[in-house]
PDB file of C-alpha atoms in Angstrom:
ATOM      1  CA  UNK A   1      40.222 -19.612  17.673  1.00 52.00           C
ATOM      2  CA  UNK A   2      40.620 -21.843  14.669  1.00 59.00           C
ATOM      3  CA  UNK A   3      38.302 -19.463  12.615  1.00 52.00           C
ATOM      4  CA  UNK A   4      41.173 -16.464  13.960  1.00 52.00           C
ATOM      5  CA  UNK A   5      44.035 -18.540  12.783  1.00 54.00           C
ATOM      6  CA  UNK A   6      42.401 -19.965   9.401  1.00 50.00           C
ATOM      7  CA  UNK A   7      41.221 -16.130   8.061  1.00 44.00           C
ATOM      8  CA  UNK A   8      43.803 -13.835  10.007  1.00 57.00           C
ATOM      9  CA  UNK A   9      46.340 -14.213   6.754  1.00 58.00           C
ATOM     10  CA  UNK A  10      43.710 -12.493   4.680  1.00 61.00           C
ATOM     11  CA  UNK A  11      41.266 -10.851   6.766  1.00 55.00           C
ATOM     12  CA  UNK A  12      42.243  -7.615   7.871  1.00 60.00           C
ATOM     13  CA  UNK A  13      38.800  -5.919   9.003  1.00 58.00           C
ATOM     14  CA  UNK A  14      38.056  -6.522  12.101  1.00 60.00           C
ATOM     15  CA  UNK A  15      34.453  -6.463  11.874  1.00 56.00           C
ATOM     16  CA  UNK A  16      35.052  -8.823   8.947  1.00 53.00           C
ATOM     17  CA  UNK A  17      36.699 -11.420  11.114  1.00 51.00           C
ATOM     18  CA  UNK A  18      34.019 -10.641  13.508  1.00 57.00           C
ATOM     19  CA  UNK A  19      31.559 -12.420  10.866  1.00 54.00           C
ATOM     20  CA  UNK A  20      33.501 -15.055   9.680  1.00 48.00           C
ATOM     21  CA  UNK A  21      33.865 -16.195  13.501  1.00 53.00           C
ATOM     22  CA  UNK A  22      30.265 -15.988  14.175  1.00 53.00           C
ATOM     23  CA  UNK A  23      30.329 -18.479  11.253  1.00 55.00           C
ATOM     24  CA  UNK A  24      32.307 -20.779  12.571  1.00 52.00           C
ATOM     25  CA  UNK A  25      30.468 -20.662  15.586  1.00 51.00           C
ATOM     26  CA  UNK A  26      26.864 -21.119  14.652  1.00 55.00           C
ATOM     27  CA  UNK A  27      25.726 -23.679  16.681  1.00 62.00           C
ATOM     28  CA  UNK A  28      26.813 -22.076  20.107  1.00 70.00           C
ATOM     29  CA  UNK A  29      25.538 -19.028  19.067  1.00 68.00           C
ATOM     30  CA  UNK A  30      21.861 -20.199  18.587  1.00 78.00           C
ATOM     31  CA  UNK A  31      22.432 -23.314  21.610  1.00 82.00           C
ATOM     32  CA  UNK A  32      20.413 -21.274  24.119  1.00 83.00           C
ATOM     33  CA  UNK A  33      17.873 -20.664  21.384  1.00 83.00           C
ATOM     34  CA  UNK A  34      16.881 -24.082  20.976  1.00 86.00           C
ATOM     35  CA  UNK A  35      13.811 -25.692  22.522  1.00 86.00           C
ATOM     36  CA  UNK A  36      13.495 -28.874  24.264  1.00 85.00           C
ATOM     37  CA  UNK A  37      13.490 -30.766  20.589  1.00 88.00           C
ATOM     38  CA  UNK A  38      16.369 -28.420  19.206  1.00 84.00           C
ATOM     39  CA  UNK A  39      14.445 -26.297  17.140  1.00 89.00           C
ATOM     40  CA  UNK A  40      15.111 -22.410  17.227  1.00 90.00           C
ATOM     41  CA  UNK A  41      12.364 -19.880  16.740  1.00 93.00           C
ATOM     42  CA  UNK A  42      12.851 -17.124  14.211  1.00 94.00           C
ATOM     43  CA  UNK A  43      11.568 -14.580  12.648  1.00 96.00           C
ATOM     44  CA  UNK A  44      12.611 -13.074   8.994  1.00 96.00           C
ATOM     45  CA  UNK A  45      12.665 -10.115   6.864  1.00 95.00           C
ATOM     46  CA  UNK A  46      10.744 -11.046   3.536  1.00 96.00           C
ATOM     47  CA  UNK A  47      12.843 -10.487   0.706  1.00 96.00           C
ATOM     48  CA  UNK A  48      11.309  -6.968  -0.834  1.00 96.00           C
ATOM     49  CA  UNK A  49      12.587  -5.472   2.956  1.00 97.00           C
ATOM     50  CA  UNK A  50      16.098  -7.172   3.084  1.00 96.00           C
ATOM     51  CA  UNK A  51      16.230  -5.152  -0.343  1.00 96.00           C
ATOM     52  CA  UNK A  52      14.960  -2.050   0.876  1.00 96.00           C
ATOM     53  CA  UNK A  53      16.864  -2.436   3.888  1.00 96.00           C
ATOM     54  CA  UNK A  54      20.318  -2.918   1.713  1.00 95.00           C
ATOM     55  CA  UNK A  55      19.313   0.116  -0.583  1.00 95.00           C
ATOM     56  CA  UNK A  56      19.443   2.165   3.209  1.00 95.00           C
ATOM     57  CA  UNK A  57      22.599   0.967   3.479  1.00 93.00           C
ATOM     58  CA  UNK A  58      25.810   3.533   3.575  1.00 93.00           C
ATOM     59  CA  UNK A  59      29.100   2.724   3.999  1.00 90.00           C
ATOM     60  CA  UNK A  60      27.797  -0.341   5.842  1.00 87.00           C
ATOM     61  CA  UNK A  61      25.833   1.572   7.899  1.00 92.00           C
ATOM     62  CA  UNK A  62      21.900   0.692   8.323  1.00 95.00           C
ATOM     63  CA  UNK A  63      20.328   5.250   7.732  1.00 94.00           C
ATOM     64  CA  UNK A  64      17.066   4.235   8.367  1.00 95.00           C
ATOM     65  CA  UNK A  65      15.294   7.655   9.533  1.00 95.00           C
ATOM     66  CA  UNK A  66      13.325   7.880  12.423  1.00 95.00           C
ATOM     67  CA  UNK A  67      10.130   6.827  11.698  1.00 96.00           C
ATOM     68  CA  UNK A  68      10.938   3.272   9.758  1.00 96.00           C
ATOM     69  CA  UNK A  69      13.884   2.716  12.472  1.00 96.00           C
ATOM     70  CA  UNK A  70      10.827   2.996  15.300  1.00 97.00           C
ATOM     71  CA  UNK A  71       8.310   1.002  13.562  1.00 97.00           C
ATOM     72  CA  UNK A  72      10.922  -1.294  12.809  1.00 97.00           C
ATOM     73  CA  UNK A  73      11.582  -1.435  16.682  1.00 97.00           C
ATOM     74  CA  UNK A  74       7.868  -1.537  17.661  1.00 97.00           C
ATOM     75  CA  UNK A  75       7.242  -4.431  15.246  1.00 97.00           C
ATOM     76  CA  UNK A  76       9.843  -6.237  16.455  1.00 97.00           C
ATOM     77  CA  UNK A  77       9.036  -6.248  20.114  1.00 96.00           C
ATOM     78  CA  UNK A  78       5.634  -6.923  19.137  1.00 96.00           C
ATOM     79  CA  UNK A  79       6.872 -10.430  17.861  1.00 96.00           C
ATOM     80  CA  UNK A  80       9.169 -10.699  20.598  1.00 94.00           C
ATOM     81  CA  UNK A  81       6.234 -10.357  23.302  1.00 95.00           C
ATOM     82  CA  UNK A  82       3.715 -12.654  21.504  1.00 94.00           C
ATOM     83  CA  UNK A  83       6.542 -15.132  21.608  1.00 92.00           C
ATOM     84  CA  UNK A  84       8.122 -14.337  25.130  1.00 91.00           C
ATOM     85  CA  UNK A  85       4.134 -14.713  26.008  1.00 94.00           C
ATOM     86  CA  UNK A  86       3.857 -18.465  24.435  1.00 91.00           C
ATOM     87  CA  UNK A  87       7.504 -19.044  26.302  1.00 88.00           C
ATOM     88  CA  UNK A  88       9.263 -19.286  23.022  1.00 89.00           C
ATOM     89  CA  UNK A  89      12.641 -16.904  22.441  1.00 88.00           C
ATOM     90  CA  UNK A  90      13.498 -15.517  19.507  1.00 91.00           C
ATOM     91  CA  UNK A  91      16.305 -14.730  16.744  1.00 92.00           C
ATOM     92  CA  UNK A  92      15.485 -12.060  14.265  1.00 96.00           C
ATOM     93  CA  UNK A  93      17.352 -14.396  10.755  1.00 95.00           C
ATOM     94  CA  UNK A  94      17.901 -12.258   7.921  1.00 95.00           C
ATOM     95  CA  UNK A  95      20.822 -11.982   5.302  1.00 92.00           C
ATOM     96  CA  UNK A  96      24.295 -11.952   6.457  1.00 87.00           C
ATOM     97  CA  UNK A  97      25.206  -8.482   4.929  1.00 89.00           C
ATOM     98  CA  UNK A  98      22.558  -7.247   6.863  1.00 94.00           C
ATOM     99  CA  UNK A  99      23.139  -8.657  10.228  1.00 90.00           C
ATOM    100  CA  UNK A 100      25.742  -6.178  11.398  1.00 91.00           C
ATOM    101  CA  UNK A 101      24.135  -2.842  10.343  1.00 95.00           C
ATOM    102  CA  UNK A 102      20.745  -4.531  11.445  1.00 96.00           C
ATOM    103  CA  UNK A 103      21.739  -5.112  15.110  1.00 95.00           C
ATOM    104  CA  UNK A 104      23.946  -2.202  15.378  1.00 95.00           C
ATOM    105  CA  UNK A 105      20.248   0.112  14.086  1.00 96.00           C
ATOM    106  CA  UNK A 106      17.906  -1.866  17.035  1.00 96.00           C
ATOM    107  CA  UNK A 107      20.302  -2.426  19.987  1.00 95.00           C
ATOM    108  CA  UNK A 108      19.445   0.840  21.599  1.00 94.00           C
ATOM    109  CA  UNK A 109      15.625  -0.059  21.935  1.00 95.00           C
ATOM    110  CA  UNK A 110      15.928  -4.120  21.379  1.00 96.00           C
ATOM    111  CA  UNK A 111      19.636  -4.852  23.593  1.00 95.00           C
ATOM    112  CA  UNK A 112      18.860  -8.137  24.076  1.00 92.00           C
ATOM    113  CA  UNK A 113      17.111  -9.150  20.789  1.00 94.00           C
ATOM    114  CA  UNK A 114      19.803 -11.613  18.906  1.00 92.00           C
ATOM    115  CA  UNK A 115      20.176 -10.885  14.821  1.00 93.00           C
ATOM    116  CA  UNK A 116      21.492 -14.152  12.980  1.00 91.00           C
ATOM    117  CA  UNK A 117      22.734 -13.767   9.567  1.00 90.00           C
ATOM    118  CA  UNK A 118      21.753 -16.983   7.518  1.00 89.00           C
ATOM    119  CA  UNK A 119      25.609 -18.348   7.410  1.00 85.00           C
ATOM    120  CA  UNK A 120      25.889 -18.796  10.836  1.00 85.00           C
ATOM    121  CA  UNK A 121      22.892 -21.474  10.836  1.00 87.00           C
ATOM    122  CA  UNK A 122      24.400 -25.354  10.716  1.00 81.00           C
ATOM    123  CA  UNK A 123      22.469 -27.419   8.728  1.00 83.00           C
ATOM    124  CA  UNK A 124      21.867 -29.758  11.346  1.00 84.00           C
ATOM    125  CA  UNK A 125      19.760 -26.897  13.583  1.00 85.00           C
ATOM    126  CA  UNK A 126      15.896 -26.780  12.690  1.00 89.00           C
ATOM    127  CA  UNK A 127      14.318 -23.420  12.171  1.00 92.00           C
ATOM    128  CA  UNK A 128      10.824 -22.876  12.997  1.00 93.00           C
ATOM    129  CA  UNK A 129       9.627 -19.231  11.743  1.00 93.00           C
ATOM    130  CA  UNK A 130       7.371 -18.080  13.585  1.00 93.00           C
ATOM    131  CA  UNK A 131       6.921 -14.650  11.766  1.00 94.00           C
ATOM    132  CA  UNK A 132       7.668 -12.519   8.474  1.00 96.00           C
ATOM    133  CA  UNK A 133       8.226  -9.107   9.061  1.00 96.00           C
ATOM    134  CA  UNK A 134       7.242  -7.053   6.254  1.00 96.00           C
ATOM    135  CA  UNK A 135       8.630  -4.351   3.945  1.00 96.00           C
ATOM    136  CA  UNK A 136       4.686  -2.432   4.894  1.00 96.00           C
ATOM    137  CA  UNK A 137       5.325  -2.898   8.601  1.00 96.00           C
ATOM    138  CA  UNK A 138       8.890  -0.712   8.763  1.00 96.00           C
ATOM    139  CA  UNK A 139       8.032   1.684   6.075  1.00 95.00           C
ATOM    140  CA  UNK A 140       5.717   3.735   5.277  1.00 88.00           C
ATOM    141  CA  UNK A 141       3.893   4.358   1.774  1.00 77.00           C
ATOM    142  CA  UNK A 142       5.274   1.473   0.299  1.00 67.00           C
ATOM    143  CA  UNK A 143       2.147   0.597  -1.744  1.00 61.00           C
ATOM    144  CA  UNK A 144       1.587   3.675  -3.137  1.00 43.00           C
ATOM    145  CA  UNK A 145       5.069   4.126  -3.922  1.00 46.00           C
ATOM    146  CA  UNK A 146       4.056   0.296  -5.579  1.00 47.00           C
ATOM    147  CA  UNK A 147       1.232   2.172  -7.722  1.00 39.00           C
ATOM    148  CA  UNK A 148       2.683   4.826  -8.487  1.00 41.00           C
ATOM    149  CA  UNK A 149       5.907   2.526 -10.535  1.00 45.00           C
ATOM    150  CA  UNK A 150       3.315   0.673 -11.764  1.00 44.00           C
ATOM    151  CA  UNK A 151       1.011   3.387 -13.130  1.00 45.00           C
ATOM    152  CA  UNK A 152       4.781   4.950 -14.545  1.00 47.00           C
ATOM    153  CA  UNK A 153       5.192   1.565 -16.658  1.00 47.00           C
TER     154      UNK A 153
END
């Protein structure tokens, strides 16, 4: 509620105040995420797929077409299992821009997979990651699309 009251002057996007709560509220967000010793198991987006994944980005909407949106689904069930197996949950952690568009693109095939933007981690909570997932795993072609720019320069 204090998040509400503190941006509500200048925050008039709803989905806006949406993030700047979730913010605010970090640590009860990720409380049923921790272990026994308080440490919450993620996994992240390496930094060449955040990128791609912004570049898919249109009017804040993740277009990812069908075949990187269902490896991207696939992958990341595959990660969930393996960890559900070893009786560890997991957060999928990646940039806050892309948390939004992210879990709004998965929630039809992943509905209870939680997506964290990096803001809404407290300091105090220690991240284990347990997994990268890579720009090669969601799409397709991307190192000979790699070649190819570098055979161009």
């Amino acid at each position: 509620l204090e998040a509400i009251l503190h941006h509500a002057p200048k925050v008039k996007d709803p989905l806006l105040m949406v993030e700047h709560v979730r913010s605010a509220i970090g640590n009860e967000i990720l409380d049923r995420f921790k272990n026994d010793n308080g440490t919450v198991f993620a996994v992240v987006a390496e930094p060449r797929l955040e990128a791609r994944l912004r570049d898919q980005m249109h009017e804040g909407i993740l277009a990812l077409d069908p075949t990187s949106l269902d490896r991207l689904t696939v992958r990341l069930n595959e990660l969930r299992q393996k960890m559900l197996a070893q009786d560890q949950e997991m957060i999928l952690l990646v940039e806050t821009g892309l948390r939004r568009p992210v879990r709004d693109a998965i929630e039809r095939n992943l509905p209870d997979l939680v997506v964290v933007g990096y803001n809404e981690v407290p300091r105090e909570i220690q991240i284990e990651f347990k997994s990268i997932l890579k720009l090669d795993e969601v799409f397709e072609n991307t190192n000979s699309e790699q070649t190819t720019l570098a055979e161009a320069a």
